[in-house]
mmCIF file of N, CA, C and O in Angstrom:
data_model
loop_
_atom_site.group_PDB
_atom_site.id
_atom_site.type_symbol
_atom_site.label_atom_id
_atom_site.label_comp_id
_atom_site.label_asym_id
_atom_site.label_seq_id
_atom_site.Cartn_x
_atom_site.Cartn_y
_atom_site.Cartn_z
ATOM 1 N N UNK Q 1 163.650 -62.197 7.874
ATOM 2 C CA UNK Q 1 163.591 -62.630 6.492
ATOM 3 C C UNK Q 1 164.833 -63.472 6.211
ATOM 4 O O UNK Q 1 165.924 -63.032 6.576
ATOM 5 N N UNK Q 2 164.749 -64.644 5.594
ATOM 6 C CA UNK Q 2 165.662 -65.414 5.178
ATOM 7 C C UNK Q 2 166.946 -65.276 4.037
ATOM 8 O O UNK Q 2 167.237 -66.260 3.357
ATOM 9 N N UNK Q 3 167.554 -64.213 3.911
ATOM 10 C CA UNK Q 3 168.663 -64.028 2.628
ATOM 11 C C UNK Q 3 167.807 -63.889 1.556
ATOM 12 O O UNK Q 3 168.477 -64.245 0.586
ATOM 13 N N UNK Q 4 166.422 -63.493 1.082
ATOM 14 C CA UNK Q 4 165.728 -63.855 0.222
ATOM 15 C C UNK Q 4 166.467 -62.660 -1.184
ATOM 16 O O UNK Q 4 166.666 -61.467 -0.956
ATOM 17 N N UNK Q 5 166.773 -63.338 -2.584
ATOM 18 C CA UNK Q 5 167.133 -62.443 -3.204
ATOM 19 C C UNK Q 5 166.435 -61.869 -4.226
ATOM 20 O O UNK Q 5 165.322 -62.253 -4.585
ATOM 21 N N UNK Q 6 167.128 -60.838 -4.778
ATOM 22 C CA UNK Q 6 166.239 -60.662 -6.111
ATOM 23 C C UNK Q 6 167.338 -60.181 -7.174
ATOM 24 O O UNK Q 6 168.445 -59.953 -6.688
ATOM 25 N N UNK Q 7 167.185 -59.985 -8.631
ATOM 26 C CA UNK Q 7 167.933 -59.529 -9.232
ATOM 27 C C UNK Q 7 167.057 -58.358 -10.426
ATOM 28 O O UNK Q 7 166.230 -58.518 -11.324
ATOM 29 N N UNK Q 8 167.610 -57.451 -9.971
ATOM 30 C CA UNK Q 8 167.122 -56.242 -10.947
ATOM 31 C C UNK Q 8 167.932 -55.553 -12.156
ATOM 32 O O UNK Q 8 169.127 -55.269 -12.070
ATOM 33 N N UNK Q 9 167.150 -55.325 -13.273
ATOM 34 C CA UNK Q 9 167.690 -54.874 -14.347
ATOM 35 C C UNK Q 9 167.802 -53.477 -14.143
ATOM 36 O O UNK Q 9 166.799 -52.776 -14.011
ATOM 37 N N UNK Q 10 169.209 -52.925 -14.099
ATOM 38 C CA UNK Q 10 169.340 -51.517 -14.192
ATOM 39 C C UNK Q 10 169.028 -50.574 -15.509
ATOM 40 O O UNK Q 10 168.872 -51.397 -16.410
ATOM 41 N N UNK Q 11 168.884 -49.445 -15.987
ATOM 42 C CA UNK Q 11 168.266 -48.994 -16.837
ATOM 43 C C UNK Q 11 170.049 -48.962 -18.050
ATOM 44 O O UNK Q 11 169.995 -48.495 -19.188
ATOM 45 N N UNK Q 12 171.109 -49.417 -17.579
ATOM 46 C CA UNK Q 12 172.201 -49.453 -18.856
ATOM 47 C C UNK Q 12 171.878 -50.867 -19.100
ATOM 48 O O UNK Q 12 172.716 -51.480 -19.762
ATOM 49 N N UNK Q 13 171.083 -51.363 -18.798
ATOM 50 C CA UNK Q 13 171.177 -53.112 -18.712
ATOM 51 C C UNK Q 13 171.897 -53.940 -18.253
ATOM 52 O O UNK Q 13 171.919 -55.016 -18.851
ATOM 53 N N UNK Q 14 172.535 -53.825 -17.351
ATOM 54 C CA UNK Q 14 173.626 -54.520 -16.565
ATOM 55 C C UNK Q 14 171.508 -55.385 -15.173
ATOM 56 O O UNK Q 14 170.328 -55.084 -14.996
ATOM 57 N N UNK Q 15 172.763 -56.662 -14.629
ATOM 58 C CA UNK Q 15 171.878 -56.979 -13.740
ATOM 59 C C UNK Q 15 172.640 -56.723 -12.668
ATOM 60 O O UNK Q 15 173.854 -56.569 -12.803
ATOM 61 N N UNK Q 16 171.763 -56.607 -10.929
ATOM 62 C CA UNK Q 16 172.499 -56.337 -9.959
ATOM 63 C C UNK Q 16 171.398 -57.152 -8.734
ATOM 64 O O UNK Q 16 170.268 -56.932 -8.296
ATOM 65 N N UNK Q 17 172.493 -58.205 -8.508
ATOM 66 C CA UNK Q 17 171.964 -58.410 -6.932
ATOM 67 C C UNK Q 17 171.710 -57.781 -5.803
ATOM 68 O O UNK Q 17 172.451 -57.015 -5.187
ATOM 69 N N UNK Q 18 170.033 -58.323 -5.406
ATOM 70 C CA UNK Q 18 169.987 -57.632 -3.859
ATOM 71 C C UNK Q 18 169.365 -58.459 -3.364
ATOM 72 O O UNK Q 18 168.732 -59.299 -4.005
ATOM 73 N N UNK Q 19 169.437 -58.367 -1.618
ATOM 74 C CA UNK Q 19 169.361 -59.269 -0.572
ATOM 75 C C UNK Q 19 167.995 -58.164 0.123
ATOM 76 O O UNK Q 19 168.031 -57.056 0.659
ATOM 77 N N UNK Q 20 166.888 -59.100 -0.206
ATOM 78 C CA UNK Q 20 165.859 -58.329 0.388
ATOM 79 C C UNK Q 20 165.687 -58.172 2.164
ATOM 80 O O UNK Q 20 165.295 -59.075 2.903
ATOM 81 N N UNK Q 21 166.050 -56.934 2.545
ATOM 82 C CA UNK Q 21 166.019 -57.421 4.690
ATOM 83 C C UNK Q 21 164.407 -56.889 4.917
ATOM 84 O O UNK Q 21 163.910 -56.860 6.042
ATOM 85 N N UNK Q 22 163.937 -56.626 4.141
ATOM 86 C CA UNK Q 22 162.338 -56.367 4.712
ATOM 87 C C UNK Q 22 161.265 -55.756 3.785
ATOM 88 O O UNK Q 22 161.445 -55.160 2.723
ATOM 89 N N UNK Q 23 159.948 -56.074 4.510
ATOM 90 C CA UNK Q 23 159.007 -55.541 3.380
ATOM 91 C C UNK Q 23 157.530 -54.899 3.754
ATOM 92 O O UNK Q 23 156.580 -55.608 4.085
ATOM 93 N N UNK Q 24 157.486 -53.858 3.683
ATOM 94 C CA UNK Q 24 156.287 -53.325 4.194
ATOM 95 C C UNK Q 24 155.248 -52.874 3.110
ATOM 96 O O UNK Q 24 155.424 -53.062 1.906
ATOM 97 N N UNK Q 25 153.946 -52.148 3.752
ATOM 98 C CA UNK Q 25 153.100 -52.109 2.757
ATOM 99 C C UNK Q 25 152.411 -50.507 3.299
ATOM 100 O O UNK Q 25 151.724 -50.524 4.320
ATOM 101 N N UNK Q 26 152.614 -49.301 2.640
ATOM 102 C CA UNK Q 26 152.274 -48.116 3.255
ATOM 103 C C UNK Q 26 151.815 -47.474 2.392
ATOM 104 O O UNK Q 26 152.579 -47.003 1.550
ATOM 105 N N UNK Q 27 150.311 -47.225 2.307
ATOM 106 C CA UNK Q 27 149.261 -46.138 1.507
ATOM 107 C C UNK Q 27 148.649 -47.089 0.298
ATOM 108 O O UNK Q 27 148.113 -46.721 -0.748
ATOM 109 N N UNK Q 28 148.882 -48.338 0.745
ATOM 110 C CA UNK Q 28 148.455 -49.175 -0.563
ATOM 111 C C UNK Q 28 149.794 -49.738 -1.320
ATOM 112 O O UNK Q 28 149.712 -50.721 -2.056
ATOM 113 N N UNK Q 29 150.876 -49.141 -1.122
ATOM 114 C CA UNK Q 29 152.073 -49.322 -1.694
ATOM 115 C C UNK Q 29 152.970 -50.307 -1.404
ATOM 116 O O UNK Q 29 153.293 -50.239 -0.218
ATOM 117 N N UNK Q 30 153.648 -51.427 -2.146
ATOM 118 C CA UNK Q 30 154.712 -52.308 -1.436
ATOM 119 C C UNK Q 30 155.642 -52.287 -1.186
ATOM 120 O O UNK Q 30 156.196 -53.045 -1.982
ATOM 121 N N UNK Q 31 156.513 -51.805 -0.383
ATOM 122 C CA UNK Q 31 157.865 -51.215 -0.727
ATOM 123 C C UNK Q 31 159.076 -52.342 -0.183
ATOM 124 O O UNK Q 31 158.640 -53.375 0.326
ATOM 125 N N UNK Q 32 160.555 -52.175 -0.275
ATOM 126 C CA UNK Q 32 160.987 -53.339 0.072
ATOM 127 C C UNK Q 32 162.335 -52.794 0.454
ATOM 128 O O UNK Q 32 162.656 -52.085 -0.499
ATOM 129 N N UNK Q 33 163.103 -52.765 1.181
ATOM 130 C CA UNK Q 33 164.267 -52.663 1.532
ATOM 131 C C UNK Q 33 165.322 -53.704 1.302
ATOM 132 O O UNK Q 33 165.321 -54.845 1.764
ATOM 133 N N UNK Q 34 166.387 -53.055 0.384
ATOM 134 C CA UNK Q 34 167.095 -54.131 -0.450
ATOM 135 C C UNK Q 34 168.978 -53.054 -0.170
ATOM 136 O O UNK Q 34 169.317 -51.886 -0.362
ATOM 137 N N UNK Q 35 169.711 -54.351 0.366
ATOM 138 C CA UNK Q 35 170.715 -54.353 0.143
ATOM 139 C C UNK Q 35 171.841 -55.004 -1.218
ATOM 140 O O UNK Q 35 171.493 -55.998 -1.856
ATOM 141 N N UNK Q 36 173.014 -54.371 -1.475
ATOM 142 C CA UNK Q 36 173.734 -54.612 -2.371
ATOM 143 C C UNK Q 36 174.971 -55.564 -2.098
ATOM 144 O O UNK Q 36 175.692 -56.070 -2.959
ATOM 145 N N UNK Q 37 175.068 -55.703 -0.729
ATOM 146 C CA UNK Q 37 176.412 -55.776 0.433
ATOM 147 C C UNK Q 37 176.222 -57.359 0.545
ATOM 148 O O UNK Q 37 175.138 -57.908 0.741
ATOM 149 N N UNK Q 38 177.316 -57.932 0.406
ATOM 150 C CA UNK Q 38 178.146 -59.608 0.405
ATOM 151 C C UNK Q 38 177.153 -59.430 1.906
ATOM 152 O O UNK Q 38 177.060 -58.395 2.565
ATOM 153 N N UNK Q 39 176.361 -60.968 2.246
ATOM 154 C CA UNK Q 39 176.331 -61.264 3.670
ATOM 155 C C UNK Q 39 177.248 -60.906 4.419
ATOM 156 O O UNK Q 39 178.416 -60.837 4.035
ATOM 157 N N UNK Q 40 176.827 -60.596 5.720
ATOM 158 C CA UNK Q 40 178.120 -60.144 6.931
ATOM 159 C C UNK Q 40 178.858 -59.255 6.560
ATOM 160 O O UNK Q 40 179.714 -58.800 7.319
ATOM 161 N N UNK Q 41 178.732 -58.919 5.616
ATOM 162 C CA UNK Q 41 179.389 -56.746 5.188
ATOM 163 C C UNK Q 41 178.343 -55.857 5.532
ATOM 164 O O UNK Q 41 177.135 -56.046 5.677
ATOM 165 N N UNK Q 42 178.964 -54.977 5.622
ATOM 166 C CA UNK Q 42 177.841 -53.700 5.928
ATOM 167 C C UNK Q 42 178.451 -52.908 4.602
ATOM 168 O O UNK Q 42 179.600 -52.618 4.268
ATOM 169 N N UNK Q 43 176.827 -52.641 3.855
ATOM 170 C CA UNK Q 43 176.869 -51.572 2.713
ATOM 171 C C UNK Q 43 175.749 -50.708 2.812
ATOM 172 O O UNK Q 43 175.330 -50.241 3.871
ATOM 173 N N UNK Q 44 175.142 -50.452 1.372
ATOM 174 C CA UNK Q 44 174.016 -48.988 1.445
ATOM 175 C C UNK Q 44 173.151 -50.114 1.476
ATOM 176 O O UNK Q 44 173.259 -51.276 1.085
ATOM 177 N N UNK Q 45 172.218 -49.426 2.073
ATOM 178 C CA UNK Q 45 170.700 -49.860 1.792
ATOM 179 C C UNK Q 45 169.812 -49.446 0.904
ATOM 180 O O UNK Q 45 170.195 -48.318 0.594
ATOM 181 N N UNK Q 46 169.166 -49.613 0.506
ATOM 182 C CA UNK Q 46 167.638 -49.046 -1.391
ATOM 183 C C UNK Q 46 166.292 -49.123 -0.449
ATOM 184 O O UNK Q 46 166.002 -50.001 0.362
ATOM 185 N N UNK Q 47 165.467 -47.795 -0.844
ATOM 186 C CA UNK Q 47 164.083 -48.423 -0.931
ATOM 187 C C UNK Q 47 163.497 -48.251 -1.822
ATOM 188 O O UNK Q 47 163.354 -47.155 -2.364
ATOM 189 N N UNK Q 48 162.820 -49.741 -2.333
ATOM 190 C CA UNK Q 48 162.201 -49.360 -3.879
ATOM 191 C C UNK Q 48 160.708 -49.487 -3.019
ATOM 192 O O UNK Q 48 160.383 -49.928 -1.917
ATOM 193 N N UNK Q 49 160.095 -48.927 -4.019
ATOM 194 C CA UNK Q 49 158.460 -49.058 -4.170
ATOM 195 C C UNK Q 49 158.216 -50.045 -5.686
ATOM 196 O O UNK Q 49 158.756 -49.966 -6.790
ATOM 197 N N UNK Q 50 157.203 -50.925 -5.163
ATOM 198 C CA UNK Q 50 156.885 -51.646 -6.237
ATOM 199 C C UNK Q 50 155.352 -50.973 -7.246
ATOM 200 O O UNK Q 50 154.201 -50.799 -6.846
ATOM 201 N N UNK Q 51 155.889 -50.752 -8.487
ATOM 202 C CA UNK Q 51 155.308 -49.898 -9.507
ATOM 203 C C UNK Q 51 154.208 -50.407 -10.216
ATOM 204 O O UNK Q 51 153.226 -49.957 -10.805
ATOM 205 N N UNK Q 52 154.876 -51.875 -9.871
ATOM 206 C CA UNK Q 52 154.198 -52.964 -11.308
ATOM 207 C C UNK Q 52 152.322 -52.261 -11.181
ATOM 208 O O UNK Q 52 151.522 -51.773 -10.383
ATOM 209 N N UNK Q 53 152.479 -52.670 -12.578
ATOM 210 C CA UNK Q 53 150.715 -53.075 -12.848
ATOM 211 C C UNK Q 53 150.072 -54.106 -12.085
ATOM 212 O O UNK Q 53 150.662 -55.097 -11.654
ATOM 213 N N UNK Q 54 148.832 -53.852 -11.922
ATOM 214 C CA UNK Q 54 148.281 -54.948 -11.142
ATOM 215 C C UNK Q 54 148.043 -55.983 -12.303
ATOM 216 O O UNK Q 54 147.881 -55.799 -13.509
ATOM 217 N N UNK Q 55 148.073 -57.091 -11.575
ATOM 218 C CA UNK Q 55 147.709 -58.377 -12.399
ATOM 219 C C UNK Q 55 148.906 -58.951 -13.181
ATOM 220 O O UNK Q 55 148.856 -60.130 -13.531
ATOM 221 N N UNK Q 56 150.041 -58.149 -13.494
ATOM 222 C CA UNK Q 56 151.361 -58.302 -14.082
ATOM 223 C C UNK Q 56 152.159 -59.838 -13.358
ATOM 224 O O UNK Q 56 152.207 -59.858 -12.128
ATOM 225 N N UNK Q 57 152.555 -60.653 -13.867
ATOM 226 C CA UNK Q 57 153.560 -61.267 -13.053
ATOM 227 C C UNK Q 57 154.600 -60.905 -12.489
ATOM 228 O O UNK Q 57 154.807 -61.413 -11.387
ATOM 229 N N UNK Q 58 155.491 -60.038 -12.958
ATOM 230 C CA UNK Q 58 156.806 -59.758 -12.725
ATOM 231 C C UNK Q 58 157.024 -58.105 -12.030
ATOM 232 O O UNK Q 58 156.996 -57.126 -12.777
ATOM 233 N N UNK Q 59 157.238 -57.964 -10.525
ATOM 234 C CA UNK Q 59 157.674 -57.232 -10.156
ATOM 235 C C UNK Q 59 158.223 -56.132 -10.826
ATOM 236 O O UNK Q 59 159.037 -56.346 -11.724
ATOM 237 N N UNK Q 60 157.840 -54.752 -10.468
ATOM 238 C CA UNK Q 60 158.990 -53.655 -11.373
ATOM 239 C C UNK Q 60 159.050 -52.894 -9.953
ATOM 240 O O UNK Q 60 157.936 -52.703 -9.465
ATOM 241 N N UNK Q 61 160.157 -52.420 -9.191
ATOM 242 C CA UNK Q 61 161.064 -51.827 -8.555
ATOM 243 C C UNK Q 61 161.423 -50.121 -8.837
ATOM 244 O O UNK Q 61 161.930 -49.898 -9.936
ATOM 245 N N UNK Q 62 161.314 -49.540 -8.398
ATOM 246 C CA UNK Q 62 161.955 -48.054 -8.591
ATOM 247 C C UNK Q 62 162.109 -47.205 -7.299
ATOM 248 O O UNK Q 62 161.186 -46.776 -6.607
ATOM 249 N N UNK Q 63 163.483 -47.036 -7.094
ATOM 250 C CA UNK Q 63 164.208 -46.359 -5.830
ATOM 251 C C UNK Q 63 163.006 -45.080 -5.723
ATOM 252 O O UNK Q 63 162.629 -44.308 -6.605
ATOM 253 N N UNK Q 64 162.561 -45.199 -4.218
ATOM 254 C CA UNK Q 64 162.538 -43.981 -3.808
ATOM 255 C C UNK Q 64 163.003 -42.902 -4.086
ATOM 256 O O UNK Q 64 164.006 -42.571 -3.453
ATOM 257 N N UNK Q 65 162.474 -41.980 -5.098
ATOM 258 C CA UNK Q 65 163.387 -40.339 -5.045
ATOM 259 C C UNK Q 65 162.980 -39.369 -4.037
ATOM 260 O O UNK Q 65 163.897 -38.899 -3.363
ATOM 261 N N UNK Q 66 161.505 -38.877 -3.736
ATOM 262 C CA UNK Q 66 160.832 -37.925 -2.824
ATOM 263 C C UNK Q 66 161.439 -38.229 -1.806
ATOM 264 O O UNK Q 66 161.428 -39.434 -1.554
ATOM 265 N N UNK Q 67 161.942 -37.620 -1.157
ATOM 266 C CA UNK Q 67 162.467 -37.287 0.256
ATOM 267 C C UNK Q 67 161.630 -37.525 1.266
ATOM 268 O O UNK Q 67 162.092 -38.116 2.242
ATOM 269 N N UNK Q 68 160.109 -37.092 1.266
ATOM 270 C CA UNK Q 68 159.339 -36.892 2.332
ATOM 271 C C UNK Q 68 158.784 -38.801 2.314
ATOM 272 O O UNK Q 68 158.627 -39.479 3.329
ATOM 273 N N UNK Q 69 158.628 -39.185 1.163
ATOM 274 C CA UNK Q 69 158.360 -40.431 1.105
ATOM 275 C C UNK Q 69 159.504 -41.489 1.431
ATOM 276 O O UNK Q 69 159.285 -42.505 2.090
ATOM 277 N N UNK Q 70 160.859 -41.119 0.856
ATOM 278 C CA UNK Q 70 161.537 -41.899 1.779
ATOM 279 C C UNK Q 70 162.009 -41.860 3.234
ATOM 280 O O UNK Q 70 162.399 -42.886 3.791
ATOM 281 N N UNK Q 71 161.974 -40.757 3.803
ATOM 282 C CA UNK Q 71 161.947 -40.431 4.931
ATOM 283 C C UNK Q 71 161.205 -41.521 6.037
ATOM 284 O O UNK Q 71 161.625 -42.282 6.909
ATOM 285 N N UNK Q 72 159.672 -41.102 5.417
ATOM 286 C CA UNK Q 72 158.414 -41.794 5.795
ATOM 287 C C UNK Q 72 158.828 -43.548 5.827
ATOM 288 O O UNK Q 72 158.876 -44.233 6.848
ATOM 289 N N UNK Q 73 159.024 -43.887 4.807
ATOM 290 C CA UNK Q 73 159.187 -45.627 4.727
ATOM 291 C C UNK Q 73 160.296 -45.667 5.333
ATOM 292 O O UNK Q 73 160.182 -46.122 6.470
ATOM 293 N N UNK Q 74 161.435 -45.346 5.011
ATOM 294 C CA UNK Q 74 162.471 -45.499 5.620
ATOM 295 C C UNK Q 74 162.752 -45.882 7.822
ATOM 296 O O UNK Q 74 163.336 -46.751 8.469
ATOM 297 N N UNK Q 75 162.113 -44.911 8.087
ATOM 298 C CA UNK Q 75 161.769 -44.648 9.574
ATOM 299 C C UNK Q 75 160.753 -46.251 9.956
ATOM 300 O O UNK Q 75 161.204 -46.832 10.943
ATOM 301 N N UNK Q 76 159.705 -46.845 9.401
ATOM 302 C CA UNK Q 76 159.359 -47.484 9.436
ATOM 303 C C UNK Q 76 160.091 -48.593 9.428
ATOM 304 O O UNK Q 76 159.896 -49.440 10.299
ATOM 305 N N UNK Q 77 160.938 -48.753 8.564
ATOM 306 C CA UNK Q 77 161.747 -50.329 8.152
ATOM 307 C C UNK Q 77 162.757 -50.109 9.473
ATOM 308 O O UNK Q 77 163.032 -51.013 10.262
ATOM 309 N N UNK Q 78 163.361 -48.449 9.582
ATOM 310 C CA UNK Q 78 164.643 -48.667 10.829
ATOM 311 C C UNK Q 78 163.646 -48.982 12.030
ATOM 312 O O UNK Q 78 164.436 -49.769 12.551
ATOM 313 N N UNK Q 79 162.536 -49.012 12.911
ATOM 314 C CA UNK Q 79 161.602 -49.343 13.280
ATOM 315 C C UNK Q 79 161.341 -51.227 13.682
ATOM 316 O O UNK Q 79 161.549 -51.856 14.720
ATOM 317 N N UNK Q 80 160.869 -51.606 12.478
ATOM 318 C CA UNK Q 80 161.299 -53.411 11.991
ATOM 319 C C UNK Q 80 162.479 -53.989 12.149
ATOM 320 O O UNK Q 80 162.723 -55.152 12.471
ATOM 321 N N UNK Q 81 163.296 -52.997 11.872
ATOM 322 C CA UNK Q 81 164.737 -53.574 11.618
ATOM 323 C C UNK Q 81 165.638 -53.348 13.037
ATOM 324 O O UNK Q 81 166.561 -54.162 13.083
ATOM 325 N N UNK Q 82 165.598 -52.581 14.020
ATOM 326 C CA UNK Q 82 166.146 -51.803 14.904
ATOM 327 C C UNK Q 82 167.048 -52.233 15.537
ATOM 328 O O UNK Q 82 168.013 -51.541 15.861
ATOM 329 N N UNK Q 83 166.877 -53.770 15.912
ATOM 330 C CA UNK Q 83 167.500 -54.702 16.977
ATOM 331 C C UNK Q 83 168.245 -55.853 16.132
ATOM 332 O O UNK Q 83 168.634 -56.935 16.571
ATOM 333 N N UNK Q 84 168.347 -55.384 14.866
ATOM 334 C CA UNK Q 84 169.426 -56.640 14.093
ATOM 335 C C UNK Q 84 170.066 -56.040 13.114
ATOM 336 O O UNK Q 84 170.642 -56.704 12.252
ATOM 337 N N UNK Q 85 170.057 -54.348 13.102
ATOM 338 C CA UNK Q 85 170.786 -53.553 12.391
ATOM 339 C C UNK Q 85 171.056 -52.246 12.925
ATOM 340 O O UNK Q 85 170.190 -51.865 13.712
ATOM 341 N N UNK Q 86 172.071 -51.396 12.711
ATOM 342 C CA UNK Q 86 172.645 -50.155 13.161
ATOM 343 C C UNK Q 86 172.480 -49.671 12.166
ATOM 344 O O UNK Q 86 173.056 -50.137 11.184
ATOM 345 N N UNK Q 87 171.629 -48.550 12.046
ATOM 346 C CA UNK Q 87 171.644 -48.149 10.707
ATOM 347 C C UNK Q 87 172.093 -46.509 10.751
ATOM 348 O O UNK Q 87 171.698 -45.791 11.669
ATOM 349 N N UNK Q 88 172.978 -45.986 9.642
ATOM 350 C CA UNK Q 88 173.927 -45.005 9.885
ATOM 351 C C UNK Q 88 172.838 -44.366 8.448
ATOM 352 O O UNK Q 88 172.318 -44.988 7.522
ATOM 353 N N UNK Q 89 172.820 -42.978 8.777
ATOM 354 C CA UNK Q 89 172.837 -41.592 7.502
ATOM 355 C C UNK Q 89 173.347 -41.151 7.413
ATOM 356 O O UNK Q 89 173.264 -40.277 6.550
#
């Protein structure tokens, strides 16, 4: 994936950049793995699931909370990702 970004509204209303590194699609669901971290830094990684309504234009985002579900996606993206990232828990 190309540096592709996005910018999300946090719920105090502040905005926050992220650098999307991948994007899968599991149970019908879109989910997206999004960093916070300057290019060429290493920071945390996010997985949101995309919530939106169908037919909506505009993306809505919300972090993974369930464990068993991030677990699940998570393993998948380190999977995709394996050979152009070290990924630490």
């Amino acid at each position: 994936m190309d540096d592709e970004k996005i910018v999300m509204l946090m719920d105090d209303g502040s905005e926050v950049e992220f650098t999307i590194l991948e994007t899968t699609m599991l149970g019908g669901v879109n989910y997206i793995l999004v960093t916070d971290a300057p290019d060429d830094e290493d920071g945390e990684c996010y997985v949101m699931k995309d919530v939106s309504e169908e037919g909506t234009d505009e993306a809505i985002y919300e972090s993974v909370e369930d464990e068993t579900e991030l677990e699940s996606v998570f393993k998948i993206f380190e999977e995709m990702l394996k050979d152009e990232f070290d990924f630490e828990r």
